[in-house]
Amino acid sequence: MPTTRLLLVTGAQLEVEGSIEDVAKELENAARNSAGTLAWLTEAANRQALGVNAARVVTVRPGEE
């Protein structure tokens, strides 16, 4: 399964499941909703659900395959 890496404003990096296009779409949809809406993604390392505030994402890039 493809993964995508997110860099947050805090400097933390997250690797989530999904193609860069799919993850970007989830982040865009969350950003269009009311402030504080989270994009629900799946963390690649442990397959746990992860809520990400799209306003705190600095970069989105392909992950390790």
XYZ file of C-alpha atoms in Angstrom:
65
model
C 0.000 0.000 0.000
C 1.347 3.454 -0.825
C 2.072 5.878 1.991
C 2.278 9.641 2.291
C 4.461 11.716 4.595
C 3.129 14.821 6.301
C 5.290 17.532 7.858
C 3.487 19.493 10.559
C 4.187 23.064 11.695
C 5.665 21.618 14.903
C 8.330 19.807 12.876
C 6.766 16.413 13.572
C 6.549 14.045 10.619
C 3.764 11.546 10.116
C 3.560 8.689 7.649
C 0.022 7.695 6.771
C -1.523 5.082 4.513
C -2.785 6.152 1.107
C -1.570 7.738 -2.075
C -0.539 11.380 -2.025
C -3.653 12.227 -4.054
C -6.019 10.487 -1.616
C -4.383 11.979 1.472
C -4.333 15.467 -0.063
C -8.038 15.135 -0.871
C -8.843 14.184 2.750
C -6.849 17.173 4.019
C -8.520 19.522 1.536
C -11.984 18.295 2.514
C -11.232 18.813 6.209
C -9.852 22.312 5.534
C -13.065 23.282 3.701
C -15.212 22.387 6.714
C -15.419 24.399 9.914
C -12.260 25.312 11.806
C -10.883 22.410 13.770
C -12.311 19.694 11.525
C -9.878 16.797 11.447
C -8.832 14.703 8.477
C -9.075 11.093 9.643
C -6.166 9.057 8.298
C -4.474 5.764 9.182
C -0.944 5.841 10.556
C 1.272 3.590 8.426
C 3.433 2.199 11.241
C 0.686 0.822 13.463
C -2.525 1.155 11.408
C -4.121 3.307 14.119
C -6.669 5.998 13.270
C -5.127 9.454 13.366
C -6.944 12.810 13.282
C -4.894 15.546 11.596
C -5.702 19.257 11.652
C -5.202 20.219 7.991
C -4.275 23.790 8.964
C -1.155 22.428 10.692
C 0.225 20.521 7.681
C 3.185 22.222 5.975
C 4.087 19.666 3.280
C 2.639 16.505 1.775
C 4.948 14.147 -0.102
C 5.088 10.510 -1.146
C 6.212 8.125 1.572
C 8.490 5.120 1.502
C 7.231 2.220 -0.554
